[in-house]
Short mmCIF file of C-alpha atoms and ligand atoms in Angstrom, two decimals:
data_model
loop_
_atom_site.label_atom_id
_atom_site.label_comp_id
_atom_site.label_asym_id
_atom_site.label_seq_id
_atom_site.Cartn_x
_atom_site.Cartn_y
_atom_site.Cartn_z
CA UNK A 1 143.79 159.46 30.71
CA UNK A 2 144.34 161.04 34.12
CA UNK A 3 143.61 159.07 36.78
CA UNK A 4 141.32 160.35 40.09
CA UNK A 5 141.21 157.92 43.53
CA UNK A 6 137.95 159.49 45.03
CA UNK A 7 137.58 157.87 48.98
CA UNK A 8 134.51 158.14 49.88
CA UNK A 9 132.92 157.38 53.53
CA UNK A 10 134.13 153.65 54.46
CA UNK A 11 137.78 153.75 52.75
CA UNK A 12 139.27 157.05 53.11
CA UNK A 13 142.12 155.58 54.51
CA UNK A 14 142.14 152.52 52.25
CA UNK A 15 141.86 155.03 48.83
CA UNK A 16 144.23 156.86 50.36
CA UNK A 17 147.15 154.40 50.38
CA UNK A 18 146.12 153.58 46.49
CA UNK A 19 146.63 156.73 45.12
CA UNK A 20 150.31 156.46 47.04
CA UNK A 21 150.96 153.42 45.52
CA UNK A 22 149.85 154.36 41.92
CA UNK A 23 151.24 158.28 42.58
CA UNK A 24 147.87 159.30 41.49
CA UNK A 25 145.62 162.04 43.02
CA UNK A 26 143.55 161.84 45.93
CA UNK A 27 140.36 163.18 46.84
CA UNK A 28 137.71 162.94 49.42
CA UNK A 29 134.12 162.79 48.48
CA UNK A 30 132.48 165.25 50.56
CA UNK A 31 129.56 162.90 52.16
CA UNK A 32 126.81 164.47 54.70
CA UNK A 33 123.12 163.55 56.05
CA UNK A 34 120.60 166.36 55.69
CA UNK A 35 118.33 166.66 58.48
CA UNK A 36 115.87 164.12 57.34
CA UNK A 37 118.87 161.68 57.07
CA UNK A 38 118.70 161.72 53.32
CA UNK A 39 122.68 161.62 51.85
CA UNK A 40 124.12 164.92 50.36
CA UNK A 41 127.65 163.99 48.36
CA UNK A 42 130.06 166.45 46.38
CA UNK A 43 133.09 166.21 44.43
CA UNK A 44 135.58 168.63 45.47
CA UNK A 45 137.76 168.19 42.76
CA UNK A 46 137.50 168.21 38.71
CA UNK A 47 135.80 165.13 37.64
CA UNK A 48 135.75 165.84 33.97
CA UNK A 49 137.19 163.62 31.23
CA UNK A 50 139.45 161.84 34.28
CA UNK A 51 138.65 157.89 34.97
CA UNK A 52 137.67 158.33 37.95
CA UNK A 53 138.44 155.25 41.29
CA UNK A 54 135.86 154.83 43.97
CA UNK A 55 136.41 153.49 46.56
CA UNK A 56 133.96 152.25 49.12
CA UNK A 57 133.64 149.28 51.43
CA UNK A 58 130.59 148.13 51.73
CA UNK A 59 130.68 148.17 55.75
CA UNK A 60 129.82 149.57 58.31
CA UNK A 61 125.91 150.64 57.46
CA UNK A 62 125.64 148.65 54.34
CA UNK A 63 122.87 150.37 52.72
CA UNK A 64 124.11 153.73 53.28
CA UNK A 65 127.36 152.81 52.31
CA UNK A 66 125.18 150.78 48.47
CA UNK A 67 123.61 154.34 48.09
CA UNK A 68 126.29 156.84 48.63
CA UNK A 69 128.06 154.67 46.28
CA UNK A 70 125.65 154.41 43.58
CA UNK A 71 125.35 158.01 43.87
CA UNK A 72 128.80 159.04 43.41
CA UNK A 73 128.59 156.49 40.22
CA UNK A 74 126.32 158.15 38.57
CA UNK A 75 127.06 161.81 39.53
CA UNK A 76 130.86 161.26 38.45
CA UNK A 77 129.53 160.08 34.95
CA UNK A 78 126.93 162.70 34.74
CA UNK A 79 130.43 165.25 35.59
CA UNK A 80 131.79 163.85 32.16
CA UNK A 81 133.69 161.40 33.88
CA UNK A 82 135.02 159.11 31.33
CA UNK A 83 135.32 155.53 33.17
CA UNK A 84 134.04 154.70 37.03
CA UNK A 85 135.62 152.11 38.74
CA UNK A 86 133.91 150.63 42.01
CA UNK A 87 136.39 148.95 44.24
CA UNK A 88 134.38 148.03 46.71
CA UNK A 89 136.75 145.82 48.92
CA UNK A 90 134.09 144.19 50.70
CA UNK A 91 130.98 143.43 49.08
CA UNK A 92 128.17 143.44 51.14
CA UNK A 93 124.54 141.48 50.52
CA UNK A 94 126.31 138.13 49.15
CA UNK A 95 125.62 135.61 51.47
CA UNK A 96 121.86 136.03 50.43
CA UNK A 97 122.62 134.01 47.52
CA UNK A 98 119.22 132.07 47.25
CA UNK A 99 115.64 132.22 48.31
CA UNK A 100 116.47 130.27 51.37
CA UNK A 101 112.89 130.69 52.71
CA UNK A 102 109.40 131.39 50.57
CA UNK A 103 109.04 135.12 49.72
CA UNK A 104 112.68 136.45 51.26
CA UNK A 105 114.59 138.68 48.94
CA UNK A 106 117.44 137.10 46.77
CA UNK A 107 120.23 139.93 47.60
CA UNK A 108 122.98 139.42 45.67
CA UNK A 109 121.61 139.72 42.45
CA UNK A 110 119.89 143.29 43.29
CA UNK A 111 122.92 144.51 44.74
CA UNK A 112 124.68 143.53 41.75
CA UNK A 113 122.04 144.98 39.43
CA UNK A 114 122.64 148.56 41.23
CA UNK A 115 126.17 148.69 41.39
CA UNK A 116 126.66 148.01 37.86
CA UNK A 117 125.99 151.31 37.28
CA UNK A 118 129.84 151.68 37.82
CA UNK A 119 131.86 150.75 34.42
CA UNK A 120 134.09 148.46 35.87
CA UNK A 121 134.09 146.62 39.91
CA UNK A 122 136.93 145.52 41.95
CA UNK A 123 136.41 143.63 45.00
CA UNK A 124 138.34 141.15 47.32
CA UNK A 125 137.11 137.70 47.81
CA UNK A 126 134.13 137.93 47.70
CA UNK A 127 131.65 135.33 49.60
CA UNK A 128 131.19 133.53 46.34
CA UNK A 129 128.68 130.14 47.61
CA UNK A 130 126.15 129.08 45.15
CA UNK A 131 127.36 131.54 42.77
CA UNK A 132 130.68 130.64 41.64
CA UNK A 133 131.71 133.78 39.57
CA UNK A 134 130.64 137.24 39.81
CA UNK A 135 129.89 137.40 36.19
CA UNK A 136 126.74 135.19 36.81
CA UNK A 137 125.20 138.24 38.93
CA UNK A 138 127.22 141.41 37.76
CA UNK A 139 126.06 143.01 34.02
CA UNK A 140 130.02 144.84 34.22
CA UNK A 141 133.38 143.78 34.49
CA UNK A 142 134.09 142.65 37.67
CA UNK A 143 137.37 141.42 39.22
CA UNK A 144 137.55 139.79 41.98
CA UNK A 145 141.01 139.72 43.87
CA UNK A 146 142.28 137.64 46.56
CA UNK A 147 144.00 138.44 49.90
CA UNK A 148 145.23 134.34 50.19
CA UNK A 149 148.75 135.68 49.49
CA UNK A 150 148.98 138.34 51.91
CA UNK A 151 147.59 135.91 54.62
CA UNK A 152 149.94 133.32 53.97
CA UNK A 153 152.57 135.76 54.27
CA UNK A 154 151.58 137.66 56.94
CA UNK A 155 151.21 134.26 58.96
CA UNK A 156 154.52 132.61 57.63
CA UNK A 157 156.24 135.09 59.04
CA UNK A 158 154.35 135.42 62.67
CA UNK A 159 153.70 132.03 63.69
CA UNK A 160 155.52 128.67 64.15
CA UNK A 161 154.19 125.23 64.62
CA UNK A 162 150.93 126.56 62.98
CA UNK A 163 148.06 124.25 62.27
CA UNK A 164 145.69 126.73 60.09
CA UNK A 165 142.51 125.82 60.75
CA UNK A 166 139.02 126.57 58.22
CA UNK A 167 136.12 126.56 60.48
CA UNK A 168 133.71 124.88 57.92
CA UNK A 169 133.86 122.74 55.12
CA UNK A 170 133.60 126.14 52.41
CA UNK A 171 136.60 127.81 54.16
CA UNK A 172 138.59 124.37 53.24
CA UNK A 173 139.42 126.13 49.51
CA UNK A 174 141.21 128.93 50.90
CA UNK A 175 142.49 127.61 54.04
CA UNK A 176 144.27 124.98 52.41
CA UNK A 177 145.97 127.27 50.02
CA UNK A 178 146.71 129.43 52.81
CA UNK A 179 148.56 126.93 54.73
CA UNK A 180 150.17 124.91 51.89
CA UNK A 181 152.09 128.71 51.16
CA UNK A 182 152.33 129.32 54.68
CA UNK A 183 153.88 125.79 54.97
CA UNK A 184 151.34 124.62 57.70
CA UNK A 185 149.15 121.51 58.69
CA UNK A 186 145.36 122.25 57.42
CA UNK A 187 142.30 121.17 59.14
CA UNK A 188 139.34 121.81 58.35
CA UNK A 189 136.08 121.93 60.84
CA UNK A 190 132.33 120.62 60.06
CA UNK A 191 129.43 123.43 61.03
CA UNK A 192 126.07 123.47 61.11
CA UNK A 193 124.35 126.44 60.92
CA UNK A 194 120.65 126.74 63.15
CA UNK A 195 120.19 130.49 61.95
CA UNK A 196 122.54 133.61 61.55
CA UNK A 197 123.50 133.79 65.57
CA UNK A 198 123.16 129.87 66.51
CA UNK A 199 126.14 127.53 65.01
CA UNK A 200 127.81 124.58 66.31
CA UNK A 201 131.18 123.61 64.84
CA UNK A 202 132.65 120.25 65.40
CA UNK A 203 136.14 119.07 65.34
CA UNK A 204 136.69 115.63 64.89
CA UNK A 205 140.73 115.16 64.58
CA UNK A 206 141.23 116.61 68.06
CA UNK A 207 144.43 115.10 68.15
CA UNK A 208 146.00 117.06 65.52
CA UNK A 209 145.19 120.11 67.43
CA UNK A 210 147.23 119.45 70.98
CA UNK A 211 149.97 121.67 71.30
CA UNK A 212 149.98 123.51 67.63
CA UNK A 213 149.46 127.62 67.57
CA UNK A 214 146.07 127.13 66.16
CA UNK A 215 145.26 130.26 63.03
CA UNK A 216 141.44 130.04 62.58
CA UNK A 217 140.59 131.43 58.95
CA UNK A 218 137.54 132.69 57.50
CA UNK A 219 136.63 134.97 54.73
CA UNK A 220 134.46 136.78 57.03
CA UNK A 221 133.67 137.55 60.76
CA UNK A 222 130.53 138.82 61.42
CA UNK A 223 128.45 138.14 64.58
CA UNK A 224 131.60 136.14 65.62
CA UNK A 225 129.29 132.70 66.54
CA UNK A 226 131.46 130.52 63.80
CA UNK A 227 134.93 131.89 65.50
CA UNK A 228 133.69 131.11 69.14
CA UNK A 229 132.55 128.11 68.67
CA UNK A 230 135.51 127.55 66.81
CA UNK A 231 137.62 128.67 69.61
CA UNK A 232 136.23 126.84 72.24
CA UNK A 233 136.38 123.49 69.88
CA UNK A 234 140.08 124.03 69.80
CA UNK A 235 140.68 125.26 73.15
CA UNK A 236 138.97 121.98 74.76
CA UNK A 237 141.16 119.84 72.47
CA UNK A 238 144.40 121.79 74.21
CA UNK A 239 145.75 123.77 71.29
CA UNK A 240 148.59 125.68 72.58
CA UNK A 241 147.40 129.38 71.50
CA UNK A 242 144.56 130.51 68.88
CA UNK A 243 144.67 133.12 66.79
CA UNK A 244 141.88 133.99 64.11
CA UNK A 245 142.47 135.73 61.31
CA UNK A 246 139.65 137.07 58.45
CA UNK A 247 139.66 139.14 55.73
CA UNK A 248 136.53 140.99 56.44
CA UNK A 249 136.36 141.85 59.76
CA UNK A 250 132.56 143.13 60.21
CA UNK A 251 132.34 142.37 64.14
CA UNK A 252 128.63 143.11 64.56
CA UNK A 253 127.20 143.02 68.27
CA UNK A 254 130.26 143.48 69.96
CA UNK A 255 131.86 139.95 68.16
CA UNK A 256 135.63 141.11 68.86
CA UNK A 257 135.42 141.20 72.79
CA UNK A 258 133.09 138.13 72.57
CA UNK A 259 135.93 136.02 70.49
CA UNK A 260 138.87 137.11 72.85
CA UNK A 261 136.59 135.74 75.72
CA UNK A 262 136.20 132.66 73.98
CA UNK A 263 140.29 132.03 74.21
CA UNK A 264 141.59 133.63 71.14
CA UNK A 265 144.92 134.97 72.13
CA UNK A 266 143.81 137.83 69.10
CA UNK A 267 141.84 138.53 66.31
CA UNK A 268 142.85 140.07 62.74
CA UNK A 269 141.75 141.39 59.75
CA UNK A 270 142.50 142.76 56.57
CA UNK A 271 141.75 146.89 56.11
CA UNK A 272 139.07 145.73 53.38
CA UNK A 273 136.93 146.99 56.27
CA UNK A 274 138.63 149.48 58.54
CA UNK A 275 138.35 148.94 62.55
CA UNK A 276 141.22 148.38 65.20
CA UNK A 277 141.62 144.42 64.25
CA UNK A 278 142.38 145.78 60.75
CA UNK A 279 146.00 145.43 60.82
CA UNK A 280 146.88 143.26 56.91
CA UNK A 281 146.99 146.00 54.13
CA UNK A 282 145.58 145.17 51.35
CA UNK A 283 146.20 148.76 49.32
CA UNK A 284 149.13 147.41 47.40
CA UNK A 285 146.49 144.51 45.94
CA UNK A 286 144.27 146.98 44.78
CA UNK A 287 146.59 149.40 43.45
CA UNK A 288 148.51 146.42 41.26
CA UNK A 289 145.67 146.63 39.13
CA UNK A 290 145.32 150.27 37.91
C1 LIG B 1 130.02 131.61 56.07
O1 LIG B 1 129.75 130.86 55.20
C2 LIG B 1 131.22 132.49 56.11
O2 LIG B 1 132.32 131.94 55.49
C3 LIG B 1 131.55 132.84 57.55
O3 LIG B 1 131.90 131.67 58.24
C4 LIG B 1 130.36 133.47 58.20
O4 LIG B 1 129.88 134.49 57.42
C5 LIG B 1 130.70 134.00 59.57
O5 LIG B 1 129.55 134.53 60.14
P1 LIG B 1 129.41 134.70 61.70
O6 LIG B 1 130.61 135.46 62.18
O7 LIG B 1 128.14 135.49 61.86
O8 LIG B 1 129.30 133.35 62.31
#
């Protein structure tokens, strides 16, 4: 069955690189706001009786980004497409994984529920918590891939004397697999979380920092508070340079400046989201799977 890569507003770029690696065609879905700021989409190329590949990070604008993805789902199939595929490379609304307060909305699940319109989903690691498997909230297939490989690599080759460091105690599962392929020291920090902008990590080995080239690692960055306090943690027990590295970089309110004034020497991410810290390609992961 021919194959159609279909970028549409997050991951042109991203989709782009896919259909390179699988030699398969490329098209951009045509996405505009009417006046009102409702979403106006159109294929521009034949849709029929291909399986068609979206692909659309779910950042920046999350919700716009859930609709115009759930739209070009279900206007593909109604096209006579024959299979959809979502990769979504960074799935947004996961971290509301439970009804932490009386009343509040349980996100995952309802995200879930709409996407699997698609036939099939591809993501990259997702932030799986209290749910352990994305079977447990998707009705599709859904795949979830890991960038652990590509980090390891990617800091293997660009740092020495590297202590990789997890800033809380759920980073330890892929910070330690990280470093073990990385062949680094692993450390792992404790956090407490007051509310989404007020953490406070601790370190309590400080003397396995002193004089290593420090690589924070989380699975996400998003208002930046875990990295800076991270930062600062390992900056006041002397680390000789720190360098954080995520694989979705999300950077809301300004995080990236507010991290490199902390004392990270730099900050990188994987192109799951697409910014100027997104410099780890994660295309060839995708495209291994179609
Ligand atoms: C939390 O469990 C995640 O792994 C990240 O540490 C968290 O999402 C980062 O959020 P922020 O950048 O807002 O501190």
């Amino acid at each position: 069955m021919k194959k159609l890569i279909v970028g549409c507003s997050n991951s042109k770029e991203l989709a782009k690189s896919i259909a390179r690696h699988i030699k398969k065609d490329y098209t951009k879905l045509l996405a505009r706001d009417f006046p009102d700021g409702e979403l106006y989409l159109k294929y521009q190329s034949n849709i029929a009786k291909k399986e068609i590949i979206l692909v659309q990070s779910m950042h920046p604008q999350p919700n716009k980004a859930m609709m115009e993805a759930i739209f070009a789902v279900k206007t593909a199939k109604e096209l006579g497409a024959v299979k959809v595929t979502l990769v979504a490379p960074y799935l947004a609304y996961m971290r509301q994984d439970k009804r932490f307060h009386r009343g509040e909305c349980k996100s995952n699940s309802i995200m879930a529920e709409l996407l699997s319109c698609a036939d099939q989903l591809i993501t990259i690691d997702p932030h799986l918590h209290r749910v352990h498997k994305l079977s447990e909230i998707f009705k599709i297939p859904a795949k979830t891939l890991t960038a652990n490989h590509i980090l390891a690599q990617f800091i293997g080759k660009k740092y020495k004397n590297v202590l990789v460091i997890g800033p809380d105690e759920e980073s330890y599962q892929w910070a330690a697999g990280i470093a073990k392929e990385a062949c680094a020291e692993v450390l792992v920090l404790h956090k407490k979380r007051y509310s989404s902008r007020k953490v406070k990590v601790f370190l309590r080995e400080p003397e396995k920092v002193k004089g290593k080239n420090v690589v924070l690692i989380d699975d996400i960055i998003s208002s930046g508070h875990t990295m800076i306090e991270a930062v600062k943690e390992c900056k006041k027990a002397k680390a000789s340079s720190i360098h954080c590295i995520c694989v979705h970089g999300i950077y809301s309110e300004n995080a990236l400046p507010k991290i490199l004034k902390a004392g990270a020497k730099e900050v990188i991410s994987t192109n799951t989201i697409q910014n100027k810290a997104s410099k780890i390609d994660v295309s060839k992961l995708i495209a291994d799977n179609f």
